[in-house]
Every structure is written in C-alpha cells, then in structure tokens.
C-alpha cells in the first residue's frame, strides 16, 4: 500500500514537474509548417512564433518548412514526432480535406493529434499574371471561355487551399484548366508574376503585397461578403460575379502530436490564447486581410469539433468532384 502511494506521489510529481519545466529556456520548440517558406502558412507561423515567445517565458519557436505532397509530408512528420511539446504543427484547412483527397494518408487526422486551437481565418483572391489582357472579372470570364484547353492554374499541391479553391472554381465554371502543383503558393506566385502560369487562387496573406505592388492582377474574392479593406473593397465576390454559392475561407490551427502530456498542452493553449490577443500579431494579420480567432475557437475541444465538421462538409464536395491521390 505504502509502495503504491509512493509510486502515485512520484508519478504526480513527475507530471507536475513536466508542466513547470515546460518549455525549457534552452530548448527551442520546432513548429512544422507543411508548405514552402515565404507563403501564407509560413507567414502566419512566423508571426505567431514571435507572438508566442513572451507567453512561453522567452522560449524560441523555430519554423521547420516540411513542404510537399500538398502538406501531407509535413503533417505526417508532426504526427510521428516525440509528444513532448517541443514539436508542434501549424497547418490549415488541408488537414480536413486530405482524408477525402487521399486514398492512403500517412496519418490519422482525428487520432494522431492533440488540438490546440484555431488561429485565424483567411479569405482568398483569384489573381492572374500581370500580362493577362483583361481588367475586371467580366473580361476575365470572357477570356477564360475563349481560351478553353489553354489555361494554366497554379496550386500548392493536392490538399492545399489553392487546390481546393481551384477545384471549386473549375467545377463552378464547368471548365478544366491544366493545374501546375508547387510546394507552396510562394513559388507559385513567383511563377505567376513571371507569366509561367495564368491564374492562381491564393490567400490574401500572400496576395496582398503583390496586388498592392501591381505585380499581379486581382479579380474576385472567395468570401460570401466583399472585404472591407481598401485593397479589396472594389473586387466582387465570386458569388456576386455569377458563381452562385461559391465560398471558401481558409483557417489555420495549431496541433501537437497525440500523447503530449495534458499539462504541457495546457501551457501551450494558454500561450496561444495570449499570443492571439497580442496587438502586434493582430495588426499584422488584419493588415493582410486575415481575421484572428478568439474565444471558443481557441478551445481545443471546439477546434477538434470544427475539424470534424470541416471533414464532413468537404468530403462529399471533393468526392463529387472525383479527385483522388494515391
Ligand atoms: N498554404 C499554402 C502555402 O503556404 C498555400 C495553399 O495552401 O494554397 O503555400
């Protein structure tokens, strides 16, 4: 009996100590981003890493870009990492569309992760290469109809946000484009600027500086309502441009590998809540058209419920589009 009690006390102490010691000052936390550096997911990850530093007691959060296969390589890497709080994953809606897109996935979305909270919501914009000889959505839509079979659309691979948006767009138009996959929309937008591809549907966190600098042409937004910011307020939604019901908004979330101790998860979730209220972080996100999550959405249980609802929402839409990867 005494032995049992001693064991219980030892276990409780070890458990408590883990929380108190986490994160160690000399040990950086690796944040896996499953897309290329310089793109929209990398952008939010870098800004969040900075905002997390203070609430994590000065610990540094370093970004590891594990890009490829529409984010599934990086997500799988995070699923297999040591569940000690020192490896986390930041990814987007793709974690909820992958189960419908991939016949075999190297991870289980619902079983392999601890959910730490939603980070933001990001609208998308339909953009084109600067040399495209059209200047508004009506002209773009005529150009698309006249160029059947000749149009290239970039994306960040099967399961990316740009892929999902492109899929919905082609299905709404009932027209197929040649899709060109990249490891992220950072390299895709570079090729769009260079004229190697014609169109791209990408998050405002990546497109804003390029639209502002007139390096690409913007034609529409993918949200149901127009965006209020000066850069976007004159752009129609795809719904009002004639594609009734078109709507896609990208959300990002933070995850830890399954089995991460509850006290460590609590420390991380508490830090996330503080980071998402950081005025500097909010300013950066809002400046790029994103909306920072708050309240219930930053609760782990709500995050998990939301991912489950997104899996249920997108599964049938993707299945109906008949797109799969092995
Ligand atoms: N999130 C991707 C990136 O950061 C882009 C995408 O999903 O379309 O590059």
Coordinates of C-alpha atoms and ligand atoms in Angstrom, one line a residue:
X1 CA 0.0 0.0 0.0
X2 CA 2.8 2.3 1.1
X3 CA 4.7 1.4 -2.1
X4 CA 1.6 2.2 -4.2
X5 CA 1.2 5.6 -2.5
X6 CA 4.9 6.4 -3.1
X7 CA 4.6 5.5 -6.7
X8 CA 1.5 7.6 -7.1
X9 CA 3.3 10.6 -5.5
X10 CA 6.3 10.1 -7.7
X11 CA 4.1 10.0 -10.8
X12 CA 2.2 13.1 -9.7
X13 CA 5.5 14.9 -9.0
X14 CA 6.9 13.9 -12.4
X15 CA 3.7 15.1 -14.1
X16 CA 3.7 18.4 -12.3
X17 CA 7.4 18.9 -12.8
X18 CA 6.9 18.4 -16.6
X19 CA 4.4 21.3 -16.7
X20 CA 6.5 23.6 -14.5
X21 CA 9.6 22.9 -16.6
X22 CA 8.0 23.3 -19.9
X23 CA 9.2 24.9 -22.1
X24 CA 12.9 24.8 -21.0
X25 CA 14.6 28.1 -21.8
X26 CA 17.5 26.4 -23.7
X27 CA 15.4 24.2 -25.8
X28 CA 13.6 25.7 -28.8
X29 CA 10.2 24.5 -29.9
X30 CA 10.0 23.4 -33.5
X31 CA 6.9 24.5 -35.4
X32 CA 6.4 22.3 -38.5
X33 CA 4.9 24.2 -41.5
X34 CA 4.0 21.8 -44.2
X35 CA 4.4 24.4 -47.0
X36 CA 7.2 26.4 -48.6
X37 CA 8.9 29.3 -46.8
X38 CA 7.5 32.7 -47.7
X39 CA 3.9 31.6 -48.4
X40 CA 0.7 32.3 -46.5
X41 CA 1.0 29.4 -43.9
X42 CA 4.7 30.2 -43.3
X43 CA 3.7 33.9 -42.9
X44 CA 1.2 33.2 -40.1
X45 CA 3.6 30.7 -38.5
X46 CA 6.4 33.2 -38.3
X47 CA 4.2 35.9 -36.9
X48 CA 2.7 33.5 -34.4
X49 CA 6.2 32.2 -33.4
X50 CA 7.1 35.8 -32.4
X51 CA 3.9 36.4 -30.5
X52 CA 4.3 33.1 -28.6
X53 CA 7.8 33.9 -27.3
X54 CA 6.6 36.1 -24.3
X55 CA 3.8 33.9 -23.1
X56 CA 6.1 30.9 -23.3
X57 CA 8.5 32.5 -21.0
X58 CA 11.0 33.6 -23.6
X59 CA 11.3 30.2 -25.3
X60 CA 12.1 30.4 -29.0
X61 CA 9.8 28.8 -31.6
X62 CA 11.7 27.9 -34.8
X63 CA 9.9 27.2 -38.1
X64 CA 10.7 24.0 -40.0
X65 CA 9.3 24.0 -43.5
X66 CA 8.5 20.4 -44.4
X67 CA 6.8 21.1 -47.7
X68 CA 5.5 18.7 -50.4
X69 CA 2.6 16.4 -51.4
X70 CA 0.0 19.2 -50.6
X71 CA 1.1 19.4 -46.9
X72 CA 0.8 15.6 -46.2
X73 CA 4.6 15.1 -45.8
X74 CA 4.9 17.8 -43.0
X75 CA 1.7 16.7 -41.3
X76 CA 2.9 13.1 -41.2
X77 CA 6.2 14.2 -39.8
X78 CA 4.4 16.1 -36.9
X79 CA 2.3 13.0 -36.2
X80 CA 5.4 10.9 -35.7
X81 CA 7.3 13.4 -33.6
X82 CA 8.0 12.9 -29.9
X83 CA 4.9 14.0 -28.0
X84 CA 6.7 16.3 -25.5
X85 CA 5.6 19.7 -26.6
X86 CA 8.8 20.5 -28.5
X87 CA 7.4 19.7 -31.9
X88 CA 4.2 21.3 -33.0
X89 CA 2.3 21.6 -36.3
X90 CA 0.7 24.7 -37.8
X91 CA -1.4 23.9 -40.8
X92 CA -4.7 24.9 -42.5
X93 CA -8.0 23.5 -43.9
X94 CA -6.0 20.9 -45.8
X95 CA -5.8 18.7 -42.7
X96 CA -9.6 18.4 -43.1
X97 CA -9.8 17.9 -46.8
X98 CA -6.9 15.4 -47.0
X99 CA -9.0 12.4 -45.8
X100 CA -11.3 12.8 -48.9
X101 CA -8.5 13.6 -51.3
X102 CA -6.0 10.9 -50.5
X103 CA -6.8 7.2 -50.7
X104 CA -4.0 6.4 -48.3
X105 CA -2.8 9.0 -45.8
X106 CA 0.3 8.6 -43.6
X107 CA -1.6 10.0 -40.6
X108 CA -5.0 9.9 -39.0
X109 CA -6.4 13.4 -38.6
X110 CA -8.7 12.6 -35.7
X111 CA -6.4 10.1 -33.8
X112 CA -2.8 11.3 -34.2
X113 CA -3.1 14.9 -32.9
X114 CA -3.9 17.0 -29.9
X115 CA -5.8 20.1 -30.9
X116 CA -4.5 23.4 -29.5
X117 CA -6.9 25.9 -31.1
X118 CA -7.8 27.7 -34.3
X119 CA -5.5 30.7 -35.2
X120 CA -7.2 32.7 -38.0
X121 CA -9.5 32.8 -41.0
X122 CA -8.1 34.0 -44.3
X123 CA -10.1 34.9 -47.4
X124 CA -8.8 34.0 -50.9
X125 CA -8.4 36.0 -54.0
X126 CA -8.5 35.0 -57.7
X127 CA -5.4 36.5 -59.3
X128 CA -3.8 36.4 -62.7
X129 CA -0.4 37.1 -64.3
X130 CA 0.2 40.8 -64.9
X131 CA 0.3 40.4 -68.7
X132 CA -3.2 39.0 -69.0
X133 CA -5.1 41.4 -71.3
X134 CA -8.2 41.8 -69.1
X135 CA -9.0 44.2 -66.3
X136 CA -12.2 43.0 -64.5
X137 CA -14.0 39.8 -63.7
X138 CA -16.4 40.1 -66.6
X139 CA -13.5 40.4 -69.0
X140 CA -11.6 37.6 -67.3
X141 CA -14.6 35.3 -67.5
X142 CA -14.9 36.0 -71.3
X143 CA -11.1 35.3 -71.7
X144 CA -11.5 32.0 -69.8
X145 CA -14.4 31.0 -72.1
X146 CA -12.4 31.9 -75.2
X147 CA -9.2 30.0 -74.1
X148 CA -10.6 26.6 -73.3
X149 CA -7.9 24.0 -73.0
X150 CA -5.1 26.6 -72.9
X151 CA -5.3 27.9 -69.3
X152 CA -2.8 27.0 -66.6
X153 CA -3.8 27.3 -62.9
X154 CA -1.1 27.0 -60.2
X155 CA -1.7 25.4 -56.8
X156 CA 0.3 24.2 -53.8
X157 CA -0.5 20.5 -54.4
X158 CA -3.4 18.2 -53.8
X159 CA -4.9 19.2 -50.4
X160 CA -3.8 22.8 -50.4
X161 CA -6.1 25.7 -50.1
X162 CA -5.3 26.9 -53.6
X163 CA -6.1 23.4 -54.9
X164 CA -9.4 23.4 -53.1
X165 CA -10.3 26.8 -54.4
X166 CA -9.2 25.9 -58.0
X167 CA -11.2 22.7 -57.8
X168 CA -14.4 24.6 -56.8
X169 CA -13.8 27.2 -59.4
X170 CA -13.3 24.7 -62.3
X171 CA -16.4 22.8 -61.1
X172 CA -18.5 26.0 -60.9
X173 CA -17.3 27.1 -64.4
X174 CA -17.7 23.5 -65.8
X175 CA -14.3 24.0 -67.4
X176 CA -11.0 22.3 -66.8
X177 CA -7.6 24.0 -66.5
X178 CA -4.2 22.5 -66.6
X179 CA -3.1 22.5 -63.0
X180 CA 0.5 23.1 -62.0
X181 CA 1.4 22.0 -58.5
X182 CA 4.1 23.7 -56.4
X183 CA 5.4 23.2 -52.8
X184 CA 3.5 26.2 -51.7
X185 CA 2.0 29.3 -53.2
X186 CA 5.2 31.3 -52.5
X187 CA 6.9 29.6 -55.5
X188 CA 3.5 29.6 -57.4
X189 CA 3.1 33.4 -57.1
X190 CA 6.6 33.9 -58.3
X191 CA 5.8 32.0 -61.5
X192 CA 2.5 33.9 -61.8
X193 CA 4.4 37.2 -61.7
X194 CA 6.8 35.8 -64.3
X195 CA 3.9 34.7 -66.5
X196 CA 4.7 31.0 -66.4
X197 CA 1.2 30.3 -65.2
X198 CA -2.0 32.2 -65.9
X199 CA -4.2 32.0 -62.8
X200 CA -3.9 31.3 -59.0
X201 CA -6.4 31.3 -56.2
X202 CA -4.5 32.2 -53.1
X203 CA -4.8 33.6 -49.6
X204 CA -4.9 37.4 -49.0
X205 CA -1.9 36.9 -46.6
X206 CA 0.2 36.1 -49.7
X207 CA -1.6 38.1 -52.4
X208 CA -1.9 41.5 -50.6
X209 CA 1.6 42.7 -51.1
X210 CA 1.6 41.6 -54.7
X211 CA -1.7 43.2 -55.6
X212 CA -0.6 46.4 -53.8
X213 CA 2.7 46.4 -55.8
X214 CA 0.7 45.7 -59.0
X215 CA 2.7 42.6 -59.7
X216 CA -0.4 40.5 -60.2
X217 CA -4.0 41.3 -61.3
X218 CA -6.8 40.6 -58.8
X219 CA -10.3 39.8 -60.0
X220 CA -12.5 38.5 -57.2
X221 CA -12.6 37.3 -53.6
X222 CA -13.9 33.9 -52.4
X223 CA -15.8 35.0 -49.3
X224 CA -19.6 35.4 -49.3
X225 CA -19.3 39.1 -48.5
X226 CA -16.9 41.6 -50.1
X227 CA -13.9 42.5 -48.0
X228 CA -13.9 45.9 -46.4
X229 CA -10.2 46.8 -46.7
X230 CA -9.3 49.4 -49.4
X231 CA -7.2 47.0 -51.4
X232 CA -10.2 44.5 -51.9
X233 CA -13.4 46.5 -51.5
X234 CA -13.9 47.0 -55.2
X235 CA -13.4 43.3 -56.0
X236 CA -16.6 41.3 -56.5
X237 CA -17.2 38.1 -54.6
X238 CA -17.3 35.1 -57.0
X239 CA -20.9 34.6 -55.8
X240 CA -21.9 38.0 -57.0
X241 CA -19.9 37.5 -60.2
X242 CA -22.3 34.8 -61.1
X243 CA -20.9 31.6 -59.4
X244 CA -23.8 31.3 -57.0
X245 CA -23.0 29.9 -53.6
X246 CA -19.2 30.0 -54.2
X247 CA -17.5 30.4 -50.8
X248 CA -14.2 29.3 -49.4
X249 CA -12.3 30.7 -46.4
X250 CA -9.1 29.2 -45.1
X251 CA -8.5 28.6 -41.4
X252 CA -5.2 27.7 -39.7
X253 CA -4.9 25.6 -36.5
X254 CA -2.2 24.6 -34.1
X255 CA -1.6 20.9 -33.2
X256 CA 0.7 18.7 -31.0
X257 CA 1.4 15.0 -31.5
X258 CA -1.0 12.7 -29.8
X259 CA 0.1 11.8 -26.3
X260 CA 1.6 15.2 -25.4
X261 CA 1.1 15.5 -21.6
X262 CA -2.0 17.4 -20.6
X263 CA -0.1 19.9 -18.5
X264 CA 2.1 20.7 -21.5
X265 CA -0.9 21.1 -23.7
X266 CA -2.4 23.5 -21.2
X267 CA 0.7 25.6 -21.2
X268 CA 0.7 25.7 -25.0
X269 CA -3.0 26.5 -25.2
X270 CA -2.7 29.3 -22.6
X271 CA 0.2 30.7 -24.5
X272 CA -1.7 30.6 -27.8
X273 CA -4.6 32.5 -26.2
X274 CA -2.3 35.2 -25.1
X275 CA -0.5 35.3 -28.5
X276 CA -3.7 35.7 -30.4
X277 CA -4.5 38.8 -28.3
X278 CA -1.1 40.4 -29.0
X279 CA -1.9 43.7 -30.7
X280 CA 1.2 43.4 -32.9
X281 CA 0.1 40.0 -34.2
X282 CA -3.5 41.2 -34.7
X283 CA -2.2 44.2 -36.6
X284 CA -0.1 42.1 -38.9
X285 CA -2.9 39.6 -39.6
X286 CA -5.5 42.2 -40.2
X287 CA -3.2 44.2 -42.5
X288 CA -3.1 41.1 -44.7
X289 CA -6.8 40.5 -44.7
X290 CA -6.9 37.7 -42.1
X291 CA -9.2 37.6 -39.0
X292 CA -7.6 36.3 -35.8
X293 CA -9.6 33.7 -33.9
X294 CA -10.8 34.3 -30.4
X295 CA -13.0 32.9 -27.6
X296 CA -14.4 29.4 -28.2
X297 CA -12.5 28.8 -31.3
X298 CA -9.2 28.7 -29.4
X299 CA -10.5 26.0 -27.1
X300 CA -9.0 22.5 -28.0
X301 CA -12.4 20.7 -27.9
X302 CA -14.0 23.3 -30.2
X303 CA -11.1 23.1 -32.6
X304 CA -11.5 19.3 -32.8
X305 CA -15.2 19.6 -33.3
X306 CA -14.7 22.2 -36.0
X307 CA -12.2 20.0 -37.9
X308 CA -14.7 17.1 -37.7
X309 CA -17.4 19.4 -39.1
X310 CA -15.0 20.5 -41.9
X311 CA -14.2 16.9 -42.8
X312 CA -17.9 16.2 -43.0
X313 CA -18.5 19.4 -45.1
X314 CA -15.8 19.0 -47.7
X315 CA -15.8 15.2 -48.0
X316 CA -18.9 14.9 -50.2
X317 CA -17.9 18.0 -52.3
X318 CA -14.5 16.6 -53.0
X319 CA -15.9 13.1 -53.7
X320 CA -18.4 14.6 -56.2
X321 CA -15.5 16.4 -57.9
X322 CA -13.9 12.9 -58.3
X323 CA -10.3 13.9 -57.4
X324 CA -8.1 11.5 -55.7
X325 CA -4.4 10.9 -55.0
X326 CA -2.9 7.5 -54.0
Ligands
LIG1 N1 -0.9 27.3 -47.5 C1 -0.1 27.1 -48.7 C2 1.2 27.8 -48.6 O1 1.5 28.3 -47.5 C3 -0.8 27.6 -49.9 C4 -2.1 26.8 -50.2 O2 -2.5 26.0 -49.4 O3 -2.6 27.0 -51.2 O4 1.9 27.9 -49.5

